[in-house]
Amino acid sequence: MANHPLQNMVTRAVITAIDTVRKCQTAGLKLIAGEKKENVEHLEPYGFTSAAQNGAEAVVLFPGGDRSHGVAVVVADRRFRLKGLARGEVALYDDQGQSVTLTRAGIVVNGGGKPVIFTNATKARFEMPIESTGDIRDNCDSSGKTMAEMRTTYNGHTHKENGDGGGITDKPGQPIS
C-alpha cells in the first residue's frame, strides 16, 4: 500500500466473495499486495446486476485515498468474456455459455443448452415470420401436441358418414404438409 493519498485512490482487486442480498451489492476483495477488504460496495449500472464468480477482477476506488470505504466500480471476468465481437457489437453473457449478442447481422440468443423461458407477460407477439428447426408444441404442460403430430392426425383422420352410405369417409383430399 502506498503512502501518498493519490496513490491509494485506485487499485485492482480479485473478487473473493459476493453478497447480492443487500440493496447495494457488496464484495470481498483481495487487493494488490495481498491487502484484503470485506463488504466493499459494488456500484452497478442502472438496470443491470450480476453476481460475479470468485476470481473475477475489479477496479476499486477509494475516495480521497481513504482505504476504509472503497467502491468497486467495474467487475469483469476474462475467463468467460465473449471474444471476437465485431466493432459496435454488444453482448450480455455468463459463465455457463448463455448470452444475448447484438450482432451486426441481428440479435442472437444463446441458451447455453438450457431452456429460454418467458414469464409474466400478457402475450408474446412476433411481427415477422417465425421459423423453427425443431418441433413446435402447444399446451406443452397439458398433453399438448407438436405441429407435426397435429398434421399426422389431420392427414389420417376419417369420419363416420352421416348420410345414406353409413360407412367411413376418405382421408382429407388436401393434406397439410
Coordinates of C-alpha atoms in Angstrom, one line a residue:
M1 CA 0.0 0.0 0.0
A2 CA 1.4 3.4 -1.0
N3 CA 1.8 6.3 1.5
H4 CA 0.6 9.1 -0.8
P5 CA -3.3 9.6 -0.8
L6 CA -3.4 9.9 -4.6
Q7 CA -1.7 6.5 -5.0
N8 CA -4.2 5.0 -2.7
M9 CA -7.3 6.1 -4.7
V10 CA -7.4 3.4 -7.4
T11 CA -6.4 -0.2 -7.3
R12 CA -7.1 -3.6 -8.9
A13 CA -8.6 -6.4 -6.9
V14 CA -9.8 -10.0 -7.2
I15 CA -13.3 -11.0 -6.0
T16 CA -13.3 -13.4 -3.1
A17 CA -17.0 -13.1 -2.0
I18 CA -20.2 -11.5 -3.2
D19 CA -23.3 -10.6 -1.2
T20 CA -26.3 -10.0 -3.5
V21 CA -29.0 -9.7 -0.8
R22 CA -28.3 -6.1 0.2
K23 CA -29.7 -3.0 -1.5
C24 CA -26.2 -2.3 -2.8
Q25 CA -24.2 -5.5 -3.6
T26 CA -21.0 -5.9 -1.6
A27 CA -17.9 -7.8 -2.4
G28 CA -15.0 -9.3 -0.5
L29 CA -11.8 -8.4 -2.3
K30 CA -8.1 -9.3 -2.4
L31 CA -6.2 -6.2 -3.5
I32 CA -2.7 -5.8 -4.9
A33 CA 0.0 -6.7 -2.4
G34 CA -2.3 -9.0 -0.5
E35 CA -4.5 -6.4 1.2
K36 CA -8.0 -7.8 1.9
K37 CA -11.2 -5.8 2.2
E38 CA -14.7 -7.1 3.1
N39 CA -18.2 -5.6 2.4
V40 CA -16.9 -3.2 -0.3
E41 CA -19.9 -1.7 -2.2
H42 CA -20.1 -2.7 -5.9
L43 CA -22.0 0.0 -7.7
E44 CA -23.7 -1.4 -10.8
P45 CA -25.2 0.4 -13.8
Y46 CA -28.9 1.1 -13.5
G47 CA -31.0 -1.8 -14.7
F48 CA -28.1 -4.3 -14.7
T49 CA -26.9 -6.6 -12.0
S50 CA -24.7 -9.7 -11.7
A51 CA -23.1 -12.0 -9.2
A52 CA -19.5 -12.4 -10.2
Q53 CA -17.7 -15.6 -9.6
N54 CA -14.8 -15.7 -7.2
G55 CA -11.6 -14.9 -9.2
A56 CA -13.3 -12.1 -11.2
E57 CA -11.3 -8.9 -11.3
A58 CA -12.4 -5.4 -10.1
V59 CA -11.3 -1.8 -10.3
V60 CA -11.8 -0.2 -6.9
L61 CA -11.9 3.4 -6.0
F62 CA -11.0 4.8 -2.6
P63 CA -12.3 8.5 -2.5
G64 CA -9.7 10.8 -1.1
G65 CA -7.3 7.9 -0.8
D66 CA -9.2 6.7 2.3
R67 CA -8.9 2.9 2.3
S68 CA -11.7 2.5 4.9
H69 CA -14.6 2.9 2.4
G70 CA -13.8 1.6 -1.1
V71 CA -16.2 1.3 -4.0
A72 CA -15.9 -1.3 -6.8
V73 CA -16.9 0.4 -10.0
V74 CA -16.1 -2.3 -12.6
V75 CA -16.1 -6.1 -12.2
A76 CA -15.0 -8.2 -15.2
D77 CA -14.1 -11.9 -15.6
R78 CA -11.7 -12.5 -18.5
R79 CA -12.2 -16.3 -18.1
F80 CA -15.8 -16.0 -19.5
R81 CA -15.7 -12.9 -21.6
L82 CA -17.1 -13.3 -25.2
K83 CA -14.3 -12.9 -27.7
G84 CA -14.4 -12.0 -31.4
L85 CA -17.2 -9.4 -31.4
A86 CA -17.1 -7.0 -34.4
R87 CA -16.8 -3.3 -33.7
G88 CA -20.1 -1.9 -32.5
E89 CA -21.4 -5.3 -31.3
V90 CA -22.7 -5.7 -27.7
A91 CA -23.2 -8.8 -25.6
L92 CA -24.7 -9.9 -22.3
Y93 CA -23.1 -13.2 -21.1
D94 CA -22.4 -15.5 -18.2
D95 CA -20.0 -18.3 -17.2
Q96 CA -22.3 -21.1 -18.4
G97 CA -22.2 -20.1 -22.1
Q98 CA -25.6 -18.3 -22.1
S99 CA -25.6 -15.0 -24.0
V100 CA -27.6 -12.3 -25.8
T101 CA -25.5 -10.7 -28.6
L102 CA -26.4 -7.7 -30.6
T103 CA -24.5 -8.5 -33.8
R104 CA -24.2 -6.5 -37.0
A105 CA -26.5 -9.1 -38.7
G106 CA -29.1 -9.3 -35.9
I107 CA -29.8 -10.4 -32.3
V108 CA -28.6 -13.9 -31.2
V109 CA -29.9 -15.5 -28.1
N110 CA -27.7 -18.5 -27.0
G111 CA -29.4 -20.5 -24.2
G112 CA -26.1 -22.4 -23.5
G113 CA -28.0 -25.7 -23.7
K114 CA -30.7 -24.6 -21.2
P115 CA -34.3 -23.6 -21.7
V116 CA -35.2 -20.0 -22.6
I117 CA -38.3 -19.1 -20.6
F118 CA -40.5 -16.0 -21.0
T119 CA -42.8 -15.3 -18.0
N120 CA -45.3 -12.9 -16.6
A121 CA -46.4 -11.4 -19.9
T122 CA -50.0 -11.0 -21.2
K123 CA -48.8 -12.4 -24.6
A124 CA -45.8 -12.8 -26.9
R125 CA -46.2 -11.1 -30.2
F126 CA -43.9 -11.6 -33.2
E127 CA -44.3 -9.2 -36.1
M128 CA -42.3 -11.3 -38.5
P129 CA -42.3 -14.8 -40.0
I130 CA -41.3 -17.5 -37.5
E131 CA -39.1 -20.4 -38.5
S132 CA -38.1 -23.4 -36.3
T133 CA -35.7 -26.3 -37.0
G134 CA -37.3 -28.1 -34.0
D135 CA -40.9 -29.2 -33.2
I136 CA -43.4 -26.6 -32.1
R137 CA -45.6 -27.9 -29.2
D138 CA -48.9 -26.2 -28.0
N139 CA -50.2 -26.5 -24.4
C140 CA -46.9 -28.2 -23.5
D141 CA -47.9 -28.5 -19.8
S142 CA -51.2 -30.3 -20.6
S143 CA -50.8 -33.1 -23.1
G144 CA -50.1 -30.8 -26.0
K145 CA -49.1 -32.0 -29.4
T146 CA -46.4 -30.8 -31.8
M147 CA -47.4 -29.3 -35.1
A148 CA -46.0 -32.5 -36.8
E149 CA -48.3 -34.7 -34.6
M150 CA -51.3 -32.5 -35.5
R151 CA -50.5 -32.8 -39.2
T152 CA -50.3 -36.6 -38.9
T153 CA -53.6 -36.7 -37.1
Y154 CA -55.3 -34.4 -39.5
N155 CA -53.9 -36.1 -42.7
G156 CA -55.0 -39.6 -41.5
H157 CA -58.4 -38.8 -39.9
T158 CA -61.7 -40.1 -41.2
H159 CA -65.4 -39.6 -40.1
K160 CA -68.4 -41.8 -39.8
E161 CA -70.6 -40.8 -42.7
N162 CA -73.8 -39.1 -41.7
G163 CA -75.6 -39.6 -45.0
D164 CA -77.2 -42.7 -46.5
G165 CA -74.0 -44.6 -47.1
G166 CA -73.3 -45.4 -43.4
G167 CA -69.6 -46.1 -44.0
I168 CA -66.4 -44.2 -43.2
T169 CA -65.3 -41.1 -45.2
D170 CA -62.0 -41.0 -47.0
K171 CA -59.0 -39.2 -45.6
P172 CA -58.9 -35.4 -46.4
G173 CA -58.3 -34.6 -50.1
Q174 CA -56.0 -31.7 -49.1
P175 CA -53.4 -33.0 -46.5
I176 CA -51.4 -30.5 -44.6
S177 CA -47.8 -30.7 -45.5

